Coordinates of C-alpha atoms in Angstrom, one line a residue:
M25 CA 174.1 244.0 94.4
N26 CA 173.8 239.8 94.2
S27 CA 171.4 237.3 92.6
S28 CA 169.5 236.7 95.6
E29 CA 168.6 240.3 96.5
L30 CA 167.5 241.1 92.9
Q31 CA 165.5 238.1 93.0
Q32 CA 163.6 239.0 96.0
K33 CA 163.0 242.6 95.0
A34 CA 161.7 241.5 92.2
F35 CA 159.5 238.9 93.7
L36 CA 158.5 242.1 96.6
L37 CA 157.6 244.1 93.6
L38 CA 155.5 241.8 91.9
L39 CA 153.7 241.0 94.9
I40 CA 152.6 245.0 95.5
V41 CA 152.1 245.1 91.6
V42 CA 149.6 242.1 91.8
S43 CA 147.8 243.0 95.4
L44 CA 147.1 246.2 94.2
A45 CA 145.6 244.8 90.7
F46 CA 143.2 242.6 92.9
V47 CA 142.2 245.6 94.8
W48 CA 141.8 247.6 91.7
I49 CA 139.5 244.6 90.7
L50 CA 137.7 244.3 93.0
L51 CA 136.7 248.8 93.7
P52 CA 133.8 248.3 91.4
F53 CA 131.9 246.1 94.4
Y54 CA 134.1 247.2 97.8
G55 CA 130.9 247.8 99.6
A56 CA 129.6 244.3 99.0
V57 CA 133.0 243.2 99.5
F58 CA 133.2 245.2 102.6
W59 CA 129.9 244.2 103.8
G60 CA 130.0 241.1 103.6
S61 CA 133.4 240.6 105.7
V62 CA 131.7 242.2 108.0
L63 CA 128.7 240.6 108.6
A64 CA 131.0 237.5 107.8
I65 CA 133.3 238.9 111.1
I66 CA 129.6 239.5 113.1
F67 CA 128.1 236.4 112.6
T68 CA 131.6 234.1 112.8
P69 CA 130.8 233.4 116.7
F70 CA 127.1 231.8 115.9
Y71 CA 128.4 229.8 113.0
R72 CA 130.9 228.4 115.6
R73 CA 128.1 227.4 117.9
L74 CA 126.0 226.2 115.0
L75 CA 129.2 223.6 114.2
P76 CA 128.8 221.6 117.2
L77 CA 125.0 221.4 116.8
L78 CA 125.5 220.3 113.3
N79 CA 128.1 217.6 113.1
Q80 CA 130.7 219.6 111.9
R81 CA 128.6 220.0 108.5
K82 CA 130.5 223.4 107.6
N83 CA 127.6 224.1 104.4
L84 CA 124.9 223.7 106.5
A85 CA 125.7 225.7 108.9
A86 CA 126.9 228.1 106.8
L87 CA 124.0 228.4 105.4
T88 CA 122.1 228.4 108.3
T89 CA 123.9 231.2 109.7
L90 CA 123.4 232.7 106.2
L91 CA 119.3 233.0 106.4
L92 CA 119.8 233.9 109.7
C93 CA 121.8 237.1 108.5
L94 CA 118.6 237.8 106.4
I95 CA 115.9 237.4 108.5
I96 CA 117.7 239.5 111.3
V97 CA 119.3 241.9 109.1
I98 CA 119.1 242.1 106.0
I99 CA 115.2 241.7 105.2
P100 CA 114.3 244.6 107.8
F101 CA 116.6 246.8 106.4
T102 CA 115.4 246.4 102.9
F103 CA 111.6 247.0 104.5
M104 CA 113.0 250.0 106.0
A105 CA 115.0 251.7 103.3
V106 CA 111.7 251.3 101.0
A107 CA 109.7 252.9 103.6
L108 CA 111.9 255.7 103.8
L109 CA 112.6 256.4 100.4
Q110 CA 108.5 256.9 99.9
E111 CA 108.3 259.0 102.5
G112 CA 111.5 260.9 100.8
L113 CA 109.2 261.7 97.9
M114 CA 106.2 262.7 100.2
V115 CA 108.4 265.0 101.9
Y116 CA 110.0 266.3 98.1
Q117 CA 106.6 266.7 97.1
R118 CA 105.2 268.7 100.1
I119 CA 107.5 271.0 99.9
R120 CA 107.7 271.7 95.9
S121 CA 104.1 272.7 96.7
G122 CA 104.2 274.7 99.6
E123 CA 102.8 272.7 101.6
L124 CA 106.1 272.5 104.0
N125 CA 107.5 275.8 103.6
F126 CA 110.5 275.8 106.4
G127 CA 111.3 279.6 105.0
A128 CA 107.8 280.8 106.4
Y129 CA 108.8 278.5 109.5
F130 CA 112.1 280.2 109.9
Q131 CA 110.5 283.5 109.1
Q132 CA 108.4 282.7 112.4
I133 CA 111.2 281.6 114.3
M134 CA 112.9 285.5 113.6
A135 CA 109.7 287.3 114.7
A136 CA 109.6 285.6 117.8
L137 CA 112.5 286.3 118.9
P138 CA 113.6 289.0 121.7
P139 CA 114.7 292.2 120.8
W140 CA 118.3 291.7 122.4
M141 CA 118.8 288.5 120.6
S142 CA 117.5 290.2 117.1
N143 CA 119.6 293.2 117.7
F144 CA 122.8 290.7 117.9
L145 CA 121.8 289.0 114.8
D146 CA 121.8 292.7 113.6
S147 CA 125.3 293.4 114.6
V148 CA 126.5 290.0 112.7
G149 CA 124.5 290.7 110.0
L150 CA 121.9 287.5 109.7
T151 CA 119.0 289.8 109.6
N152 CA 118.3 289.4 106.1
I153 CA 115.2 287.5 106.8
S154 CA 114.4 287.0 102.9
E155 CA 117.7 286.0 102.2
L156 CA 118.2 283.8 104.9
K157 CA 114.5 282.2 104.0
D158 CA 115.4 281.6 100.3
M159 CA 118.6 279.9 101.2
L160 CA 116.5 277.7 103.5
S161 CA 113.9 276.7 101.6
N162 CA 115.9 276.0 98.8
G163 CA 118.4 273.8 101.0
A164 CA 115.3 272.0 102.3
L165 CA 114.2 271.8 98.9
Q166 CA 117.4 270.6 97.3
G167 CA 118.2 268.1 100.1
S168 CA 114.3 266.4 99.5
Q169 CA 115.4 267.0 95.7
I170 CA 119.0 264.6 97.0
V171 CA 116.1 262.0 98.3
A172 CA 114.1 261.1 95.3
T173 CA 116.5 261.3 93.3
Q174 CA 118.3 258.6 94.9
A175 CA 114.8 256.7 95.0
L176 CA 114.9 256.7 90.9
N177 CA 118.3 255.9 90.8
I178 CA 118.2 253.0 93.0
G179 CA 115.0 252.1 90.6
Q180 CA 117.4 252.6 87.1
N181 CA 120.3 250.9 88.9
T182 CA 118.0 247.5 89.9
F183 CA 120.5 245.2 88.5
E184 CA 123.6 246.8 89.7
F185 CA 122.3 246.5 93.2
I186 CA 120.8 242.6 92.7
I187 CA 124.5 241.9 91.4
S188 CA 126.0 243.3 94.3
F189 CA 123.8 241.9 96.6
G190 CA 124.5 238.6 95.2
I191 CA 128.2 239.1 95.1
M192 CA 127.8 240.1 99.2
L193 CA 126.0 236.7 100.3
Y194 CA 127.8 234.4 97.9
L195 CA 130.7 235.8 99.5
L196 CA 129.5 236.4 102.9
F197 CA 128.6 232.7 102.3
F198 CA 132.4 231.0 101.9
L199 CA 133.8 233.8 104.5
L200 CA 131.6 231.9 107.1
R201 CA 132.5 228.9 106.2
D202 CA 136.2 229.2 105.3
G203 CA 137.0 231.9 107.4
A204 CA 139.2 230.5 110.0
T205 CA 141.4 229.4 107.2
L206 CA 141.7 232.1 105.6
S207 CA 142.4 234.1 108.9
A208 CA 145.3 231.7 109.4
R209 CA 147.0 232.1 105.9
I210 CA 147.0 236.1 106.4
K211 CA 148.4 235.9 109.7
Q212 CA 150.9 233.8 108.4
A213 CA 151.4 236.4 105.2
I214 CA 151.8 239.3 107.6
P215 CA 155.8 240.0 108.1
L216 CA 155.0 241.2 112.0
S217 CA 155.6 238.7 115.1
M218 CA 152.6 236.5 116.1
E219 CA 152.0 238.4 119.3
H220 CA 151.6 241.7 116.8
K221 CA 149.7 239.8 114.6
R222 CA 147.2 238.6 117.3
H223 CA 146.9 242.0 119.2
L224 CA 146.1 243.7 115.5
L225 CA 143.9 240.9 114.4
G226 CA 142.0 240.9 117.5
K227 CA 141.5 244.4 117.8
F228 CA 140.2 244.6 114.6
T229 CA 137.8 242.5 114.7
T230 CA 136.8 243.3 118.3
V231 CA 136.3 246.9 116.8
V232 CA 134.0 246.0 114.3
R233 CA 131.8 244.0 115.7
A234 CA 131.7 246.8 118.5
T235 CA 131.3 249.5 116.1
V236 CA 128.7 247.2 114.1
K237 CA 126.5 246.0 116.6
G238 CA 126.5 249.0 119.2
N239 CA 126.0 251.7 117.0
I240 CA 123.6 250.5 114.5
A241 CA 121.8 249.4 118.1
V242 CA 121.6 253.0 119.6
A243 CA 121.0 254.2 116.3
A244 CA 117.8 252.5 115.6
M245 CA 117.2 253.0 119.3
Q246 CA 117.5 256.9 118.6
G247 CA 115.9 256.9 115.7
T248 CA 112.9 254.8 116.6
L249 CA 112.8 257.2 119.5
G250 CA 112.8 260.1 117.8
G251 CA 110.5 258.9 115.0
L252 CA 107.5 258.2 117.6
I253 CA 107.9 261.6 119.2
F254 CA 107.8 263.8 116.4
S255 CA 104.9 261.9 115.3
F256 CA 102.8 262.2 118.6
L257 CA 103.5 265.8 118.1
G258 CA 102.3 265.9 114.9
I259 CA 105.4 266.6 112.6
Q260 CA 105.0 265.8 109.0
G261 CA 107.4 263.2 107.4
A262 CA 108.5 261.6 110.8
L263 CA 109.4 258.7 109.6
L264 CA 112.4 260.2 107.6
W265 CA 113.2 262.7 110.2
G266 CA 113.4 259.0 112.7
F267 CA 115.8 257.8 109.8
V268 CA 118.2 260.8 109.7
M269 CA 117.9 261.0 113.5
A270 CA 119.6 257.5 113.4
F271 CA 121.8 258.6 110.5
L272 CA 123.0 261.7 112.4
S273 CA 123.5 259.3 116.1
L274 CA 126.2 257.7 114.4
L275 CA 128.1 260.7 115.6
P276 CA 129.0 260.2 119.2
A277 CA 127.2 262.8 121.6
V278 CA 125.8 265.6 118.7
G279 CA 124.0 263.4 116.6
A280 CA 119.9 262.9 117.3
S281 CA 119.5 266.3 119.2
L282 CA 121.0 268.6 115.4
I283 CA 117.7 267.1 114.7
W284 CA 115.5 267.2 117.4
G285 CA 117.3 270.2 118.8
P286 CA 116.1 273.2 115.7
V287 CA 112.4 271.9 116.6
D288 CA 112.5 272.1 119.6
I289 CA 113.1 275.6 119.7
Y290 CA 110.6 276.5 117.0
F291 CA 107.9 275.4 119.1
L292 CA 109.0 276.9 122.2
L293 CA 109.8 280.4 120.2
T294 CA 106.5 280.1 118.3
G295 CA 104.7 279.6 121.4
S296 CA 103.9 276.1 121.1
I297 CA 105.3 275.7 125.0
W298 CA 103.6 272.5 125.8
Q299 CA 105.1 270.8 122.5
G300 CA 108.7 272.4 123.6
L301 CA 108.5 271.1 126.9
I302 CA 107.6 267.5 126.2
L303 CA 110.0 267.6 123.5
T304 CA 113.1 269.4 125.8
A305 CA 112.6 266.4 128.0
F306 CA 112.0 263.7 125.7
G307 CA 115.7 264.8 124.0
V308 CA 117.9 264.8 127.0
L309 CA 116.2 262.3 129.2
V310 CA 115.0 259.6 126.9
I311 CA 116.9 260.1 123.8
G312 CA 120.3 261.8 124.8
L313 CA 120.4 259.2 128.2
V314 CA 120.2 256.6 125.4
D315 CA 124.0 257.8 123.8
N316 CA 125.0 258.5 127.5
L317 CA 124.1 254.9 129.1
L318 CA 124.1 252.8 125.6
R319 CA 127.3 254.1 123.5
P320 CA 129.7 253.3 126.1
V321 CA 128.6 249.9 127.4
L322 CA 128.3 248.5 123.2
V323 CA 130.5 250.5 122.1
G324 CA 133.6 252.6 124.4
K325 CA 134.3 249.4 127.0
D326 CA 135.2 246.9 123.6
T327 CA 136.7 249.6 121.6
Q328 CA 139.2 251.5 124.5
I329 CA 138.9 254.4 121.8
P330 CA 138.4 258.2 123.4
D331 CA 134.8 259.4 122.8
Y332 CA 136.8 262.0 120.7
V333 CA 138.3 259.8 118.5
V334 CA 135.8 258.1 117.9
L335 CA 133.1 261.5 116.4
I336 CA 136.7 262.4 114.7
S337 CA 137.1 259.4 113.1
T338 CA 133.5 258.7 111.9
L339 CA 133.4 262.3 110.7
G340 CA 136.3 261.9 108.5
G341 CA 135.7 257.9 107.2
M342 CA 132.2 259.3 106.4
V343 CA 133.1 261.9 104.0
L344 CA 135.7 259.8 102.7
F345 CA 133.6 256.5 102.3
G346 CA 130.2 257.4 102.4
L347 CA 128.2 255.5 104.8
N348 CA 130.8 252.4 105.2
G349 CA 133.0 255.3 106.8
F350 CA 131.4 254.6 109.8
V351 CA 132.6 251.3 110.6
I352 CA 136.1 252.2 108.6
G353 CA 137.0 255.1 110.3
P354 CA 137.1 254.0 114.0
V355 CA 138.8 250.8 112.7
I356 CA 141.4 252.9 111.4
A357 CA 142.0 254.6 114.4
A358 CA 141.6 251.7 116.3
L359 CA 144.7 250.2 114.3
F360 CA 146.8 253.4 114.8
I361 CA 146.5 253.5 118.6
A362 CA 147.4 249.9 118.8
A363 CA 150.0 250.0 116.2
W364 CA 151.6 252.8 118.8
D365 CA 150.8 251.2 121.8
L366 CA 152.9 248.4 120.3
F367 CA 155.5 250.1 119.1
S368 CA 155.7 252.1 122.4
A369 CA 155.8 248.5 124.5
T370 CA 158.7 247.3 121.7
K371 CA 160.5 250.2 122.7
E372 CA 160.7 249.9 126.6
T373 CA 161.4 246.8 126.1
T374 CA 164.6 247.2 124.1
K375 CA 165.7 250.3 126.5
D376 CA 165.1 247.5 129.5
Q377 CA 167.3 245.4 127.7

């Protein structure tokens, strides 16, 4: 090994080490860095439209875009989070006091089942009503307790939240202002052909924008519709259940139905036929239609990822990265597909030559 090769390998090792160290330093605030970057990708087109109107004053354009982001995204989300936590605490208190008894609801469902269904459940060992009732009640209590605990944690970690929030806004301002320069430097540093870099980075930004804007739009609409129908039917904790439906609607096809479906079954089996029929019709024709019509237009059309890949990558991403995973998972899946498409195209080109 000559001196030049040794220096090159030593430099590559140094580059890897300092890059990993830098990522390690950012880990405590990775959520702030991540969402600052995501919001910058989403709002950069608006920033670019503002620049000519403001005589190319980058600082003013970035500040104006940041204020717009605060008004239409961050402030409404903050108010919604506060209202949700209050609702979660109220539901927790109702479960603890016995006002909400999911075990009793389950017992009513079991008593209303036809004989053939009871026999089937007996054959698979699911007729121990007292044990299942206790399990369901404990699960509901633990779930509501998690919401209450998170509310207390947010209050106790207010200072850490404010720091993360400030870092996100600070980073967002500079990513808006200097994003084009930073993107050019990243493209130059990546050791790939210009065509591959352009394709992969274009895919990355497209998937981020489509996933965030499309999924959040669908989630907000399904959660709002679900909360409204629950409130209309007199179901307690409609705001909380609406938020849970919005959260679960991040999963294509099955999301919101995991909440309104069991409630619908309860209505139908316990004699509340009209409530059950209304919820069935609204769930299938309204809430389900939002997912079937809007998601392919807002998400699938731009990402060009099959629904089953979106579902699996979203689930995997949320298991590994929490709420951030609903963006990270599909982005990784899209880059995986794009990289293999480029590899296949390169092989075909090599064969033709």
